[in-house]
Tab-separated table of C-alpha atoms and ligand atoms in Angstrom:
chain	number	residue	atom	x	y	z
A	6	MET	CA	9.470	187.719	28.570
A	7	GLY	CA	11.564	188.337	25.420
A	8	ALA	CA	12.079	185.807	22.656
A	9	ALA	CA	14.428	182.943	23.376
A	10	ASN	CA	15.080	182.133	19.734
A	11	GLY	CA	12.659	184.443	17.942
A	12	ALA	CA	10.309	181.696	16.706
A	13	GLY	CA	6.718	182.768	16.648
A	14	GLU	CA	7.229	185.978	18.594
A	15	ILE	CA	4.816	188.873	18.125
A	16	VAL	CA	6.451	192.239	18.756
A	17	VAL	CA	4.716	195.630	18.613
A	18	LEU	CA	6.662	198.836	17.943
A	19	LEU	CA	5.007	201.867	19.506
A	20	GLY	CA	6.064	205.477	19.199
A	21	SER	CA	5.370	208.899	17.704
A	22	PRO	CA	5.438	209.629	13.992
A	23	GLY	CA	9.053	209.925	12.861
A	24	VAL	CA	10.589	208.124	15.838
A	25	GLY	CA	11.977	205.308	13.659
A	26	LYS	CA	9.419	202.477	13.812
A	27	GLY	CA	9.662	201.834	10.067
A	28	THR	CA	13.455	202.155	9.906
A	29	GLN	CA	13.975	199.766	12.798
A	30	GLY	CA	11.032	197.475	12.002
A	31	VAL	CA	12.266	196.687	8.481
A	32	ARG	CA	15.735	195.918	9.849
A	33	LEU	CA	14.480	193.817	12.749
A	34	GLY	CA	12.290	191.805	10.390
A	35	ARG	CA	15.178	191.106	8.003
A	36	ASP	CA	17.612	190.354	10.816
A	37	LEU	CA	15.360	187.868	12.621
A	38	GLY	CA	13.510	186.502	9.575
A	39	TRP	CA	10.192	187.869	10.822
A	40	ALA	CA	7.443	189.547	8.850
A	41	HIS	CA	7.422	193.329	9.181
A	42	VAL	CA	3.797	194.498	9.123
A	43	SER	CA	3.306	198.260	8.793
A	44	THR	CA	-0.319	199.333	8.566
A	45	GLY	CA	0.834	202.661	7.097
A	46	ASP	CA	2.621	200.764	4.281
A	47	LEU	CA	-0.427	198.508	3.731
A	48	LEU	CA	-2.684	201.570	3.420
A	49	ARG	CA	-0.290	203.348	1.044
A	50	ALA	CA	-0.085	200.165	-1.077
A	51	ALA	CA	-3.903	200.029	-1.217
A	52	LEU	CA	-3.971	203.661	-2.369
A	53	GLU	CA	-1.311	202.988	-4.986
A	54	GLU	CA	-3.367	200.039	-6.279
A	55	GLY	CA	-6.410	202.306	-6.499
A	56	THR	CA	-8.628	200.142	-4.258
A	57	ALA	CA	-11.740	201.574	-2.587
A	58	LEU	CA	-10.109	200.994	0.798
A	59	GLY	CA	-7.031	202.964	-0.261
A	60	THR	CA	-9.089	205.896	-1.515
A	61	GLU	CA	-11.167	205.935	1.663
A	62	ALA	CA	-8.069	205.691	3.902
A	63	ALA	CA	-6.308	208.551	2.079
A	64	ARG	CA	-8.975	210.994	3.310
A	65	TYR	CA	-7.937	210.286	6.904
A	66	MET	CA	-4.216	210.013	6.241
A	67	ASP	CA	-4.082	213.348	4.405
A	68	ALA	CA	-5.728	215.006	7.403
A	69	GLY	CA	-3.325	213.305	9.836
A	70	GLU	CA	-6.217	211.405	11.428
A	71	LEU	CA	-6.494	207.714	12.194
A	72	VAL	CA	-8.270	205.390	9.781
A	73	PRO	CA	-11.291	203.776	11.544
A	74	ASP	CA	-10.452	200.790	13.746
A	75	ASP	CA	-12.688	198.275	11.907
A	76	VAL	CA	-11.005	199.039	8.559
A	77	ILE	CA	-7.540	198.575	10.064
A	78	VAL	CA	-8.399	195.413	11.972
A	79	ASP	CA	-9.866	193.771	8.836
A	80	LEU	CA	-6.740	194.728	6.889
A	81	VAL	CA	-4.429	193.192	9.504
A	82	ARG	CA	-6.571	190.072	9.893
A	83	GLU	CA	-6.431	189.432	6.125
A	84	HIS	CA	-2.707	190.063	6.044
A	85	LEU	CA	-2.009	187.653	8.910
A	86	ALA	CA	-4.236	184.974	7.378
A	87	ALA	CA	-2.085	185.038	4.227
A	88	MET	CA	1.140	184.581	6.205
A	89	SER	CA	2.787	181.282	7.196
A	90	PRO	CA	1.366	180.294	10.578
A	91	GLY	CA	3.771	180.694	13.481
A	92	ARG	CA	6.087	183.142	11.711
A	93	GLY	CA	7.486	185.883	13.951
A	94	VAL	CA	5.910	189.295	13.330
A	95	VAL	CA	7.013	192.824	14.071
A	96	PHE	CA	4.070	195.223	13.956
A	97	ASP	CA	4.839	198.854	13.110
A	98	GLY	CA	2.086	201.424	13.606
A	99	PHE	CA	-0.435	198.828	14.764
A	100	PRO	CA	-2.179	198.687	17.152
A	101	ARG	CA	-2.663	202.395	17.622
A	102	THR	CA	-5.739	202.489	19.830
A	103	VAL	CA	-6.862	200.371	22.776
A	104	PRO	CA	-9.750	198.865	20.727
A	105	GLN	CA	-7.196	197.844	18.044
A	106	ALA	CA	-5.026	196.244	20.759
A	107	ARG	CA	-7.988	194.265	22.083
A	108	ALA	CA	-8.900	193.198	18.534
A	109	LEU	CA	-5.314	192.056	17.935
A	110	ASP	CA	-5.500	189.927	21.092
A	111	ARG	CA	-8.658	188.267	19.769
A	112	VAL	CA	-7.174	187.597	16.333
A	113	LEU	CA	-3.978	186.139	17.820
A	114	SER	CA	-5.710	184.032	20.450
A	115	GLY	CA	-7.683	182.365	17.654
A	116	ALA	CA	-4.302	181.102	16.422
A	117	GLY	CA	-3.042	180.227	19.936
A	118	ARG	CA	-0.666	183.190	19.969
A	119	SER	CA	-0.255	186.447	21.901
A	120	VAL	CA	1.792	189.630	21.918
A	121	SER	CA	5.188	188.825	23.450
A	122	ARG	CA	6.811	192.253	23.703
A	123	VAL	CA	5.913	195.902	23.095
A	124	CYS	CA	8.775	198.337	22.488
A	125	LEU	CA	8.102	202.045	22.920
A	126	LEU	CA	10.607	204.136	20.963
A	127	GLU	CA	10.953	207.577	22.551
A	128	ALA	CA	12.317	210.892	21.228
A	129	ARG	CA	11.594	214.581	21.767
A	130	GLU	CA	9.210	216.333	19.393
A	131	GLU	CA	11.897	218.629	17.905
A	132	VAL	CA	13.888	215.526	16.907
A	133	LEU	CA	10.792	213.959	15.298
A	134	VAL	CA	9.975	217.082	13.260
A	135	LYS	CA	13.548	217.312	11.906
A	136	ARG	CA	13.551	213.595	10.986
A	137	ILE	CA	10.192	213.794	9.221
A	138	SER	CA	11.215	216.880	7.251
A	139	GLY	CA	14.141	214.906	5.760
A	140	ARG	CA	12.389	211.585	5.177
A	141	ARG	CA	12.335	210.006	1.718
A	142	SER	CA	10.761	206.544	1.255
A	143	SER	CA	11.327	203.772	-1.246
A	144	PRO	CA	8.326	201.852	-2.596
A	145	ASN	CA	9.978	198.701	-1.130
A	146	GLY	CA	9.626	200.022	2.450
A	147	ARG	CA	13.272	201.146	2.954
A	148	VAL	CA	13.304	204.617	4.503
A	149	TYR	CA	16.071	207.219	3.984
A	150	ASN	CA	16.758	210.653	5.386
A	151	VAL	CA	18.430	213.527	3.559
A	152	HIS	CA	19.997	214.720	6.852
A	153	PHE	CA	20.829	211.453	8.644
A	154	ASP	CA	20.720	208.498	6.241
A	155	PRO	CA	20.927	209.644	2.618
A	156	PRO	CA	20.813	207.276	-0.363
A	157	MET	CA	24.017	206.856	-2.385
A	158	ARG	CA	22.395	208.629	-5.367
A	159	ASP	CA	20.174	211.607	-4.661
A	160	GLY	CA	16.467	210.694	-4.823
A	161	VAL	CA	17.019	207.039	-5.806
A	162	CYS	CA	16.657	203.847	-3.726
A	163	ASP	CA	20.005	202.044	-3.253
A	164	GLU	CA	18.285	198.652	-3.306
A	165	THR	CA	15.814	198.928	-6.187
A	166	GLY	CA	16.896	201.993	-8.185
A	167	GLU	CA	13.339	203.352	-7.927
A	168	PRO	CA	12.664	207.054	-7.322
A	169	LEU	CA	12.217	207.953	-3.653
A	170	ILE	CA	8.922	209.403	-2.468
A	171	HIS	CA	8.233	212.388	-0.244
A	172	ARG	CA	5.125	211.267	1.674
A	173	ALA	CA	1.996	213.365	1.183
A	174	ASP	CA	1.293	213.356	4.937
A	175	ASP	CA	4.726	214.787	5.776
A	176	ARG	CA	3.521	218.392	5.171
A	177	PRO	CA	4.108	220.486	8.343
A	178	ASP	CA	0.379	220.997	9.121
A	179	THR	CA	-0.371	217.266	8.720
A	180	VAL	CA	2.666	216.366	10.830
A	181	ARG	CA	1.360	218.588	13.655
A	182	ALA	CA	-2.032	216.834	13.457
A	183	ARG	CA	-0.389	213.370	13.489
A	184	LEU	CA	1.726	214.230	16.543
A	185	SER	CA	-1.342	215.476	18.397
A	186	VAL	CA	-3.401	212.381	17.481
A	187	HIS	CA	-0.533	210.251	18.713
A	188	ARG	CA	-0.399	212.020	22.096
A	189	GLU	CA	-4.145	211.825	22.657
A	190	VAL	CA	-5.264	208.549	21.062
A	191	THR	CA	-2.199	206.314	21.018
A	192	GLY	CA	-0.762	207.525	24.354
A	193	PRO	CA	-3.201	205.374	26.409
A	194	LEU	CA	-1.834	202.229	24.746
A	195	VAL	CA	1.381	202.671	26.734
A	196	GLY	CA	-0.522	202.175	30.004
A	197	PHE	CA	-2.490	199.305	28.489
A	198	TYR	CA	0.666	197.316	27.703
A	199	GLU	CA	2.574	198.498	30.787
A	200	ALA	CA	-0.172	197.068	32.989
A	201	ARG	CA	0.413	193.701	31.315
A	202	GLY	CA	4.149	193.777	31.932
A	203	LEU	CA	4.868	193.761	28.182
A	204	LEU	CA	6.309	197.259	27.714
A	205	ALA	CA	9.995	198.054	27.178
A	206	ARG	CA	11.079	201.681	26.697
A	207	VAL	CA	13.830	202.259	24.133
A	208	ASP	CA	15.725	205.527	23.698
A	209	GLY	CA	15.024	206.513	20.088
A	210	GLU	CA	17.321	209.565	19.986
A	211	GLY	CA	20.650	207.913	19.273
A	212	ASP	CA	21.876	207.224	15.763
A	213	ILE	CA	20.180	204.454	13.765
A	214	GLU	CA	22.756	201.818	14.818
A	215	ALA	CA	22.561	202.656	18.518
A	216	VAL	CA	18.765	202.577	18.503
A	217	TYR	CA	18.817	199.243	16.668
A	218	ARG	CA	21.158	197.669	19.231
A	219	ALA	CA	18.958	198.843	22.114
A	220	LEU	CA	15.784	197.701	20.369
A	221	ARG	CA	17.146	194.269	19.505
A	222	ALA	CA	18.257	193.778	23.095
A	223	ALA	CA	14.793	194.784	24.339
A	224	VAL	CA	13.134	192.326	21.935
A	225	LEU	CA	15.431	189.387	22.600
A	226	GLY	CA	16.484	190.180	26.179
B	322	AP5	P1	2.415	205.423	9.457
B	322	AP5	O1	2.930	205.191	8.110
B	322	AP5	O2	2.390	204.309	10.435
B	322	AP5	O3	3.109	206.699	10.054
B	322	AP5	P2	3.517	207.146	11.546
B	322	AP5	O4	3.142	206.273	12.666
B	322	AP5	O5	3.074	208.549	11.610
B	322	AP5	O6	5.020	206.913	11.581
B	322	AP5	P3	6.001	207.367	10.520
B	322	AP5	O7	5.989	206.411	9.372
B	322	AP5	O8	5.829	208.828	10.220
B	322	AP5	O9	7.366	207.297	11.344
B	322	AP5	P4	8.273	206.104	11.781
B	322	AP5	O10	8.239	205.987	13.263
B	322	AP5	O11	8.009	204.872	10.983
B	322	AP5	O12	9.681	206.737	11.401
B	322	AP5	P5	10.685	206.360	10.200
B	322	AP5	O13	11.349	205.073	10.483
B	322	AP5	O14	10.026	206.564	8.881
B	322	AP5	O15	0.884	205.923	9.363
B	322	AP5	C1	0.516	206.935	8.444
B	322	AP5	C2	-0.991	207.158	8.555
B	322	AP5	O16	-1.706	205.942	8.242
B	322	AP5	C3	-1.495	207.545	9.951
B	322	AP5	O17	-1.389	208.933	10.174
B	322	AP5	C4	-2.967	207.074	9.865
B	322	AP5	O18	-3.755	207.974	9.130
B	322	AP5	C5	-2.856	205.780	9.072
B	322	AP5	N1	-2.659	204.603	9.924
B	322	AP5	C6	-1.574	203.778	9.940
B	322	AP5	N2	-1.733	202.819	10.853
B	322	AP5	C7	-2.929	203.020	11.429
B	322	AP5	C8	-3.636	202.362	12.479
B	322	AP5	N3	-3.132	201.298	13.111
B	322	AP5	N4	-4.851	202.870	12.844
B	322	AP5	C9	-5.379	203.921	12.212
B	322	AP5	N5	-4.760	204.600	11.231
B	322	AP5	C10	-3.536	204.159	10.840
B	322	AP5	O19	11.795	207.505	10.445
B	322	AP5	C11	11.506	208.849	10.143
B	322	AP5	C12	12.725	209.502	9.477
B	322	AP5	O20	13.780	209.594	10.446
B	322	AP5	C13	13.291	208.676	8.293
B	322	AP5	O21	13.721	209.577	7.320
B	322	AP5	C14	14.493	207.924	8.905
B	322	AP5	O22	15.520	207.725	7.954
B	322	AP5	C15	14.949	208.882	10.000
B	322	AP5	N6	15.451	208.194	11.191
B	322	AP5	C16	14.901	207.100	11.804
B	322	AP5	N7	15.612	206.782	12.901
B	322	AP5	C17	16.632	207.705	12.985
B	322	AP5	C18	17.706	207.911	13.921
B	322	AP5	N8	17.876	207.097	14.980
B	322	AP5	N9	18.533	208.974	13.717
B	322	AP5	C19	18.341	209.802	12.657
B	322	AP5	N10	17.353	209.647	11.734
B	322	AP5	C20	16.514	208.611	11.899
């Protein structure tokens, strides 16, 4: 089921807010030469650019709610169309609903491709809340943590020297809303992919290295 050599694989990372999808997805993409596609990052980039889509999406993101499926699917479709055909992809934060998963299938089948593996990163809620409270993000997608993975210089990205950002949706009330949306709306996706024999569960509670080793093995195994 997993990739033999990584060419053309489509991997989906599933899991609660703060579990490490971004941290691991960026690394997996660099390691295997795949594109890392985070819908959260695409939406934040649209907001930063001041597009209508970004402004509209921010209303949902600030409330910890999901952005409507049609908006997300269009965004992903455009992004994939601009990518070299056949490149491996690791999706982070997409799909997040069963309708998004079905839409992804349709988009991929148009290109003769399909999802090859879905990795569910798992951690207890108290671990997630502590991780999110310490998160600081670089505009280039690299994620740090003041408790577990600090930058060399306080508040500054090691790779680009840019100031690190404390995400607007990491306020405690918004985090609670995001965790609850994940349980109720994204939870059913686990059964959807399990029924297709695509799901691998990965313990997300170890340190970043240990989780990466387990994830890589699940993707390539
Ligand atoms: P998005 O940006 O996707 O956020 P999320 O899913 O809530 O996930 P996070 O980014 O919070 O967590 P993560 O799992 O990536 O963890 P990270 O690696 O950063 O989405 C934001 C919003 O956009 C959504 O709420 C929604 O409104 C909208 N949206 C996005 N996609 C959508 C879609 N498909 N449909 C509809 N709406 C959508 O790690 C967290 C912290 O922990 C970091 O500081 C990291 O350094 C640290 N850390 C990671 N792993 C470890 C470890 N093993 N040990 C210790 N610390 C660790």
